[in-house]
mmCIF file of C-alpha atoms in Angstrom:
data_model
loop_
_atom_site.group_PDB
_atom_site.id
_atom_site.type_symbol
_atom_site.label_atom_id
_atom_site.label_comp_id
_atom_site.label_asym_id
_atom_site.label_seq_id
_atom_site.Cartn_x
_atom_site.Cartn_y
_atom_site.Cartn_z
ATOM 1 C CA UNK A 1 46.773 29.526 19.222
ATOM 2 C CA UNK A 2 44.051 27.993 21.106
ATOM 3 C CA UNK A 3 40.112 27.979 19.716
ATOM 4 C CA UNK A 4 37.475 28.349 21.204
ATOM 5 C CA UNK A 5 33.390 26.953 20.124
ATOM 6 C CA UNK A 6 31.727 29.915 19.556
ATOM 7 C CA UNK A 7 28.658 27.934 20.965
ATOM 8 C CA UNK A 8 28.809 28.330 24.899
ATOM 9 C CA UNK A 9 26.115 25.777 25.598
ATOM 10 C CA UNK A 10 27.518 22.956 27.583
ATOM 11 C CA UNK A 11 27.708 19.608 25.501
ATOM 12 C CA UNK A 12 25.539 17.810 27.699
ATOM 13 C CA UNK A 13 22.317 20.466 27.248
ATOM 14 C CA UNK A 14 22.697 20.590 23.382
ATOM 15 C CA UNK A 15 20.520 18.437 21.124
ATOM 16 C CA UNK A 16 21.407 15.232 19.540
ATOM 17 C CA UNK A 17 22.507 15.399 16.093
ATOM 18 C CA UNK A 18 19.673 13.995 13.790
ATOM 19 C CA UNK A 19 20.131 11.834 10.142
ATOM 20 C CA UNK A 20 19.721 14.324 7.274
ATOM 21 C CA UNK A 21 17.630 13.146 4.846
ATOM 22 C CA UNK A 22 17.245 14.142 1.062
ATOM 23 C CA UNK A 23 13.903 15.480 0.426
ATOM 24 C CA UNK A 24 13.281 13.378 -2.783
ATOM 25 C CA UNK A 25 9.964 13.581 -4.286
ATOM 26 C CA UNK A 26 7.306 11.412 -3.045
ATOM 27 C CA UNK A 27 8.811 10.861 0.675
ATOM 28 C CA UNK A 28 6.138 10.932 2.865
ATOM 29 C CA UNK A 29 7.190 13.756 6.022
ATOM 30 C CA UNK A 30 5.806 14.756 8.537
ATOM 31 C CA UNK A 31 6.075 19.169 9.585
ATOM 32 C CA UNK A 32 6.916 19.406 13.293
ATOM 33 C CA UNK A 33 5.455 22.250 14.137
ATOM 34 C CA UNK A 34 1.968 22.117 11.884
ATOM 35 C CA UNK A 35 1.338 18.331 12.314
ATOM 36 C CA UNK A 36 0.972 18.733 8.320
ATOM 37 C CA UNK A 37 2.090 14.900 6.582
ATOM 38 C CA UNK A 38 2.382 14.847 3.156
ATOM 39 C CA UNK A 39 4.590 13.583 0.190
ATOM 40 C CA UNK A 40 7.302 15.945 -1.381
ATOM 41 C CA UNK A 41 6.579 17.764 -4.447
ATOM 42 C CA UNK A 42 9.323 19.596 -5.139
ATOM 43 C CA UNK A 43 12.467 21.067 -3.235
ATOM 44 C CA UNK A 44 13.762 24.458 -3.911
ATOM 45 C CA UNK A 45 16.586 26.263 -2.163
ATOM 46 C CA UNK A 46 15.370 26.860 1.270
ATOM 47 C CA UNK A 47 11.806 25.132 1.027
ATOM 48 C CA UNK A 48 10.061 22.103 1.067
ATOM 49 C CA UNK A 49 6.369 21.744 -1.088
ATOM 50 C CA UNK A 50 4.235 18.948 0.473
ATOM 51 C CA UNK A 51 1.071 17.668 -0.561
ATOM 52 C CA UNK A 52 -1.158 15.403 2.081
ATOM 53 C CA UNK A 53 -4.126 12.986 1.054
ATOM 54 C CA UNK A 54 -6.225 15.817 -0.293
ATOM 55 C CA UNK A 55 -3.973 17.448 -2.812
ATOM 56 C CA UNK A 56 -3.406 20.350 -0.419
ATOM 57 C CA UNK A 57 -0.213 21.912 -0.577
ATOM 58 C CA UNK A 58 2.255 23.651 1.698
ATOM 59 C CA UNK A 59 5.635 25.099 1.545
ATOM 60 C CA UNK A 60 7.919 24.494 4.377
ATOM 61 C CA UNK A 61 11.459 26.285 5.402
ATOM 62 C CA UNK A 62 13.811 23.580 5.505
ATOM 63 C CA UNK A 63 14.877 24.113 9.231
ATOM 64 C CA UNK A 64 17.123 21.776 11.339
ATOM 65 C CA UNK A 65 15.149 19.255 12.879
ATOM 66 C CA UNK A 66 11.972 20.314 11.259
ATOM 67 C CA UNK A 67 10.420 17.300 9.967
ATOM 68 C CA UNK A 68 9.053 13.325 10.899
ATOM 69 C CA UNK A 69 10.246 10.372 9.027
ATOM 70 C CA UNK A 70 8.568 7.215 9.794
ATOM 71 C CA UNK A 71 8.169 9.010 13.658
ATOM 72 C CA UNK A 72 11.359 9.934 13.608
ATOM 73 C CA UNK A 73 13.138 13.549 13.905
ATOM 74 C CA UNK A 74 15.167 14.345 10.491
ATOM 75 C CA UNK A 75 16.555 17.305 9.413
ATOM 76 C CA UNK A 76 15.560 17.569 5.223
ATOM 77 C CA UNK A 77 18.044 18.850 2.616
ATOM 78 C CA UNK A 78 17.306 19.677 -0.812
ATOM 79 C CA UNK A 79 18.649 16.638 -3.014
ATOM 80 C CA UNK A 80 21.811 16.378 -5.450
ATOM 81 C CA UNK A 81 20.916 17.690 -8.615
ATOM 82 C CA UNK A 82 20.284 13.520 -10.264
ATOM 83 C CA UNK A 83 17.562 12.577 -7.876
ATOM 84 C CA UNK A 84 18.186 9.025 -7.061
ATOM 85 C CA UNK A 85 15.924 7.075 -8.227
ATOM 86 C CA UNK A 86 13.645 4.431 -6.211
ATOM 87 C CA UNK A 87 15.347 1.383 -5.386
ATOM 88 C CA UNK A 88 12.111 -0.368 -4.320
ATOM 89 C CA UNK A 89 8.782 -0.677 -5.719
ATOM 90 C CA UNK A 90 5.487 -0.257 -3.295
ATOM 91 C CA UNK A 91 5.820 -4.251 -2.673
ATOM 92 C CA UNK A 92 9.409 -4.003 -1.459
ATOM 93 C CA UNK A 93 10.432 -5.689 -4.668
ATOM 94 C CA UNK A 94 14.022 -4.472 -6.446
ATOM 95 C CA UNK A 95 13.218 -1.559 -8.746
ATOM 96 C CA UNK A 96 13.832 -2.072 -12.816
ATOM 97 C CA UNK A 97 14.126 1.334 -14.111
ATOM 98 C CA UNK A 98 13.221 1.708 -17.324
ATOM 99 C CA UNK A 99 11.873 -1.750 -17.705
ATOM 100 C CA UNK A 100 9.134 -2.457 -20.230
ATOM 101 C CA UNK A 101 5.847 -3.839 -19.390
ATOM 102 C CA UNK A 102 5.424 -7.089 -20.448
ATOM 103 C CA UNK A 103 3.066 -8.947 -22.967
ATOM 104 C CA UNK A 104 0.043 -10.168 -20.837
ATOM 105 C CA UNK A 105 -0.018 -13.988 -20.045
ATOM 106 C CA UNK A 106 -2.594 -16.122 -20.314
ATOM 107 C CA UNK A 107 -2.537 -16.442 -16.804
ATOM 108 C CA UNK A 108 -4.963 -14.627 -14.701
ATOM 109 C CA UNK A 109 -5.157 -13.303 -10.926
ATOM 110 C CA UNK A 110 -8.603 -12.716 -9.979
ATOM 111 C CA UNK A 111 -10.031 -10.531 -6.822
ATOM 112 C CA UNK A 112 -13.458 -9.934 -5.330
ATOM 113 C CA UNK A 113 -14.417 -7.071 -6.143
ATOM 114 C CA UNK A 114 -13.109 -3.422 -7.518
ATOM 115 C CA UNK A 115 -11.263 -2.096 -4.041
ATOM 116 C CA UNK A 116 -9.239 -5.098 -3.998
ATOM 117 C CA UNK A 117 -7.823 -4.751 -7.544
ATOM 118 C CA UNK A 118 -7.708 -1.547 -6.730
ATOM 119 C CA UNK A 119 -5.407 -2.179 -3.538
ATOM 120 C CA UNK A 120 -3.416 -5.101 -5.249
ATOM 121 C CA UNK A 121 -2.616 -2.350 -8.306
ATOM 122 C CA UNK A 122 -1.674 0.242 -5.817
ATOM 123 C CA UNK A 123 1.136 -1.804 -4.226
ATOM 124 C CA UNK A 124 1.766 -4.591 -6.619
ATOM 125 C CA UNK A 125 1.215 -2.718 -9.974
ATOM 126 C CA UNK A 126 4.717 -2.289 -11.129
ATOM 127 C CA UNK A 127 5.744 -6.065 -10.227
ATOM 128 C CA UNK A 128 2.349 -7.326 -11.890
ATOM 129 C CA UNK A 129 3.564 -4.987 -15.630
ATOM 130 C CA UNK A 130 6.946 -6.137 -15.313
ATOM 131 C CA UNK A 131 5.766 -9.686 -14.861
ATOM 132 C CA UNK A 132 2.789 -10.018 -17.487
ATOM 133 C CA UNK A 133 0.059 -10.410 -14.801
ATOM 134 C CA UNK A 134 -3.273 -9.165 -15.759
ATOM 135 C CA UNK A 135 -6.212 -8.680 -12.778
ATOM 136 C CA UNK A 136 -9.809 -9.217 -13.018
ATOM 137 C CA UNK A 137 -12.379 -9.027 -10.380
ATOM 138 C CA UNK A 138 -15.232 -11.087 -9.592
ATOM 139 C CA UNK A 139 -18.812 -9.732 -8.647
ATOM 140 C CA UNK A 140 -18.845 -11.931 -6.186
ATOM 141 C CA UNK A 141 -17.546 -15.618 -4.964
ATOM 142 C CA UNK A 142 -20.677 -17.114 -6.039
ATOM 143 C CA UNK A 143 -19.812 -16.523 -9.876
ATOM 144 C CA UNK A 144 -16.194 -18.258 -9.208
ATOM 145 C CA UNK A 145 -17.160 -22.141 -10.184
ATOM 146 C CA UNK A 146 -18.832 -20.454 -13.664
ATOM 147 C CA UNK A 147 -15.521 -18.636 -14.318
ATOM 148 C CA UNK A 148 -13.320 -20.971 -13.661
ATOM 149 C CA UNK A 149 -15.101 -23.804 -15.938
ATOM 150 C CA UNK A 150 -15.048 -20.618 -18.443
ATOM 151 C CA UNK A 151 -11.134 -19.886 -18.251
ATOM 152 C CA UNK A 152 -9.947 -23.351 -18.768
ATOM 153 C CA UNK A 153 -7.247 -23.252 -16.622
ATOM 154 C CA UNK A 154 -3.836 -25.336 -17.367
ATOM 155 C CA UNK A 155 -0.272 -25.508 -17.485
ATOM 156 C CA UNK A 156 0.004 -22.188 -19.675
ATOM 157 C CA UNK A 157 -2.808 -20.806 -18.220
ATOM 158 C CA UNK A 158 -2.826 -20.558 -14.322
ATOM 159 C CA UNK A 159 -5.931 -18.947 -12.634
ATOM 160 C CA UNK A 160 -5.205 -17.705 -8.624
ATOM 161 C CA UNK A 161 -7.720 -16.478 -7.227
ATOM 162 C CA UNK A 162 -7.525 -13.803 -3.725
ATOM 163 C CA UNK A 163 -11.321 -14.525 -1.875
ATOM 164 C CA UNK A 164 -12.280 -12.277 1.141
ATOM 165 C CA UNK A 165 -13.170 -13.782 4.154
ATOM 166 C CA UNK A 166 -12.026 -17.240 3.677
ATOM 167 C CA UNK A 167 -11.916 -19.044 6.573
ATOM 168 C CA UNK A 168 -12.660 -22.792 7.842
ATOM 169 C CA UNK A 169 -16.005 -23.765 7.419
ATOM 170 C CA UNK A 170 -17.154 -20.679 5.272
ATOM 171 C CA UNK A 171 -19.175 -20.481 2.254
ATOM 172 C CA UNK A 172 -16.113 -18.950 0.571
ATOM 173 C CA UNK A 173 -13.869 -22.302 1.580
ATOM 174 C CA UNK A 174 -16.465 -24.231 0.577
ATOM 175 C CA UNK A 175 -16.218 -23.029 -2.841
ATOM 176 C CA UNK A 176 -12.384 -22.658 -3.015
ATOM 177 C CA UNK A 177 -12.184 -26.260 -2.364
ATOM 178 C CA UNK A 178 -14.610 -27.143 -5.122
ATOM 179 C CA UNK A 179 -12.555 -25.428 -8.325
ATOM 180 C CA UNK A 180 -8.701 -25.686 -6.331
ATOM 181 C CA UNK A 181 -6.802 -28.238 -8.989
ATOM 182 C CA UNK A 182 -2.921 -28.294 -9.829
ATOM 183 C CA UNK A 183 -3.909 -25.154 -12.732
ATOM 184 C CA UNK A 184 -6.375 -22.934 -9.529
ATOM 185 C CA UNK A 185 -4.944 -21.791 -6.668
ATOM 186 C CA UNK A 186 -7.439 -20.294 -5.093
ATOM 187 C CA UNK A 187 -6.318 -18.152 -1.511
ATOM 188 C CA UNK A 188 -7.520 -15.738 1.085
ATOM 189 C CA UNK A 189 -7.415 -13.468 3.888
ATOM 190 C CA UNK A 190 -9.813 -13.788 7.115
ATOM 191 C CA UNK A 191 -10.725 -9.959 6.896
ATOM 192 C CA UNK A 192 -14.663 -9.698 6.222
ATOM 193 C CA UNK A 193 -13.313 -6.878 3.960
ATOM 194 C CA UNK A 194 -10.259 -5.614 2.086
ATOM 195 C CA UNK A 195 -10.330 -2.655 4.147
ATOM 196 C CA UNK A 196 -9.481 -4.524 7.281
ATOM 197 C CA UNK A 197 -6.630 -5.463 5.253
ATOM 198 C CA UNK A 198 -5.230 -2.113 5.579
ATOM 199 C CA UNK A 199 -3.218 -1.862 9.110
ATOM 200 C CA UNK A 200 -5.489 0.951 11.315
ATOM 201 C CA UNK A 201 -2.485 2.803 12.094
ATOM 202 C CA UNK A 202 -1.769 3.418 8.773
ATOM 203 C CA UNK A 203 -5.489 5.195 8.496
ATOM 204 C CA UNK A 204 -5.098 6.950 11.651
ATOM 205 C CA UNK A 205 -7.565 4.227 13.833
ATOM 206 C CA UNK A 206 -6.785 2.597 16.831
ATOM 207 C CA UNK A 207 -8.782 -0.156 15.506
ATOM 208 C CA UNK A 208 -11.164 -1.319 12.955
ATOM 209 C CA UNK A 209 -14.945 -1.167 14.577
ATOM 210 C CA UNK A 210 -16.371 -4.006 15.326
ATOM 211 C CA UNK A 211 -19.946 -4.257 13.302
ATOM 212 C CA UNK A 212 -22.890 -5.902 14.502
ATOM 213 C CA UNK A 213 -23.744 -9.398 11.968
ATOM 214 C CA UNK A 214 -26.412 -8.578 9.763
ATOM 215 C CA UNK A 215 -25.408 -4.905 8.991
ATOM 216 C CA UNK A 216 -23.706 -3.843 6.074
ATOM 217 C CA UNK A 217 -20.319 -3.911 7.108
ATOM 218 C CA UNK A 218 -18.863 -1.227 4.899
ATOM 219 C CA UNK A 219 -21.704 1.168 6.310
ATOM 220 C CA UNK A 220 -21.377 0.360 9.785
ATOM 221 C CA UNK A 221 -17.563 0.946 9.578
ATOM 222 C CA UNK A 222 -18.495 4.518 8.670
ATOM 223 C CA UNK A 223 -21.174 5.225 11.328
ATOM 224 C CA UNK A 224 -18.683 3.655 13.859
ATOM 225 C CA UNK A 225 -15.719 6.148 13.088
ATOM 226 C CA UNK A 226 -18.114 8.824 12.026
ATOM 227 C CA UNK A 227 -17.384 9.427 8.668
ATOM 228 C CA UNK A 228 -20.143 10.407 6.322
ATOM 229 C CA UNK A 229 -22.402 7.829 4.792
ATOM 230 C CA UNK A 230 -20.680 7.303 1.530
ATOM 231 C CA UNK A 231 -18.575 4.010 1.060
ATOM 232 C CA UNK A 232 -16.880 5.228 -2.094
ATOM 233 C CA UNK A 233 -15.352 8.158 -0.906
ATOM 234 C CA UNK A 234 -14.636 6.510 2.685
ATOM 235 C CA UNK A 235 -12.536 4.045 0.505
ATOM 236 C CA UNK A 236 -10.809 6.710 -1.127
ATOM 237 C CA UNK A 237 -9.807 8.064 2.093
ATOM 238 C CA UNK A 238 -8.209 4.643 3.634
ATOM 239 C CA UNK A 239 -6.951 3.880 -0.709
ATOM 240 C CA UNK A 240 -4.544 7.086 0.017
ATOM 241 C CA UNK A 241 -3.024 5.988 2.753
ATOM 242 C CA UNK A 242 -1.680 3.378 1.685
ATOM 243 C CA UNK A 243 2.103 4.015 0.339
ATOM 244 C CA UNK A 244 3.157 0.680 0.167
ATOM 245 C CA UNK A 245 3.553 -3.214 1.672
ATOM 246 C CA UNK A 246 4.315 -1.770 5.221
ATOM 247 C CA UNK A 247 0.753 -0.237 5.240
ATOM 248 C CA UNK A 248 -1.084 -4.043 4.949
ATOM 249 C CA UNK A 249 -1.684 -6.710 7.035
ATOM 250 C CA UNK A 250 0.465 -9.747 6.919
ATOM 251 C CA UNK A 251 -2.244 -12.204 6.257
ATOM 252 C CA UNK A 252 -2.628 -9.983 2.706
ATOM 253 C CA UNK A 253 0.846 -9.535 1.554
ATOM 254 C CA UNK A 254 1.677 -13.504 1.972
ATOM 255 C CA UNK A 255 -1.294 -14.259 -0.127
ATOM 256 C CA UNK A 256 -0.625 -11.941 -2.686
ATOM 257 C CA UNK A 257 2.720 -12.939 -3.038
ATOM 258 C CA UNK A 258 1.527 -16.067 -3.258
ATOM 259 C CA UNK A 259 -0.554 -15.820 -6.274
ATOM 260 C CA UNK A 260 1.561 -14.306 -8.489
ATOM 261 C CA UNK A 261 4.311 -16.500 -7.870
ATOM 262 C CA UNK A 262 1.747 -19.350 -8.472
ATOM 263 C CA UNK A 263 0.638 -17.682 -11.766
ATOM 264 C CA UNK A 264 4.314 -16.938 -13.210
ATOM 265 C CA UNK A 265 5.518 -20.135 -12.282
ATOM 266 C CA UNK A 266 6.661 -22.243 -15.418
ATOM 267 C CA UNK A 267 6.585 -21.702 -19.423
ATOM 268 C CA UNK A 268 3.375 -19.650 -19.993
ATOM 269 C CA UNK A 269 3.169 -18.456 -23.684
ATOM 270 C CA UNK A 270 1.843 -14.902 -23.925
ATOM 271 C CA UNK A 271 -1.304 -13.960 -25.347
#
């Protein structure tokens, strides 16, 4: 007996089919018809919960074709009933569930200043427990000859250092030269912040301004995109977009690799 598609529409006017996509918690969707982006809370039958940057959240009928992922169209289904669990960390290093952090080493990665440990911990962190890595931050490069000659750096002790700004002929190289031995690695990105470390897209920019020398940069940065004058909360803002490594800047993500590979490198006894 012959059978017939119930669905009359010719083949050639009917929608591609689309991936399917578990809607595990913490994957970052975008709703097609609201615009609204945010992680995955929960999935019950029928409905999606996300919540975007502000802790708002919004339920969602999971309808074909409904949802963004990474810009493209995905049609979300509630998960098994084991979620899977993540296979990568923020970095894009191999998961260890259920691995224990480890004893701190003597070692030491340093930054300059609180939003770049802030940054490193928010994409590195797991790698940095797993691997014993403790990090500090500096006031301010000027203090890093004092704290280096205060460390003691040497074979069981490696110091790396990430320095803002460091490029040829700079105060900052001049000073990275001065304490580098085979114990102090001392690196850097050319950003005259770690915000410009954070890719523009990935804040919704189409660029990072441009601020005149002699203004506070940070302050400028706000004026320029109009946001209001408050540097904390503006970093806040760009902190929470960031989901992981594909959300910095090259020239960041090489020198933080960098470091840490510098600072676990040999025998170090732990402290």
């Amino acid at each position: 007996m012959r059978r017939y598609d119930p669905d009359l529409t010719p083949s050639w006017k009917r929608p591609a089919p689309v991936p399917e996509v578990a809607a595990e918690p913490d994957l970052v969707v975008e709703e097609v018809a609201t615009g609204f982006c945010g992680a995955v809370v929960r999935c019950e039958a029928g409905t999606v919960t996300l919540e975007d940057r502000f802790g708002k959240h919004r339920v969602f009928p999971l309808t074909p074709r409904g949802f963004l992922l990474e810009g493209r169209t995905v049609t979300l289904v509630r998960p098994s009933a084991a979620p899977s669990r993540p296979t990568r960390t923020a970095s894009g290093s191999v998961a260890v569930p259920g691995a224990r952090a480890r004893v701190a080493r003597a070692g030491r990665i340093y930054v300059e200043g609180r939003h770049d440990a802030e940054l490193v911990e928010r994409v590195w962190g797991d790698d940095l427990r797993i691997e014993g890595v403790v990090v500090e931050y500096l006031e301010g490069v000027d203090d890093l000859p004092a704290i280096v000659r205060e460390f003691g750096p040497g074979p069981d002790a490696r110091l790396g250092v990430l320095v803002d700004h460091l490029v040829p002929g700079s105060k900052e190289s001049r000073i990275a030269a001065a304490v580098t031995d085979a114990h102090t690695l001392v690196v850097g990105h050319p950003y005259i912040d770690i915000w410009e470390a954070v890719k523009p897209a990935a804040v919704g920019i189409p660029a990072w301004p441009r601020v005149p020398r002699g203004q506070d940069w940070k302050a400028g940065v706000c004026r320029a995109l109009g946001w209001p004058d408050n540097t904390g909360a503006a970093w806040q803002h760009i902190l929470s977009k960031v989901y992981g490594w594909k959300d910095l800047e090259p020239e960041l993500l090489g020198r933080v690799e960098e470091l840490i590979d510098f600072v676990t490198a040999g025998d170090q006894r732990p402290v």
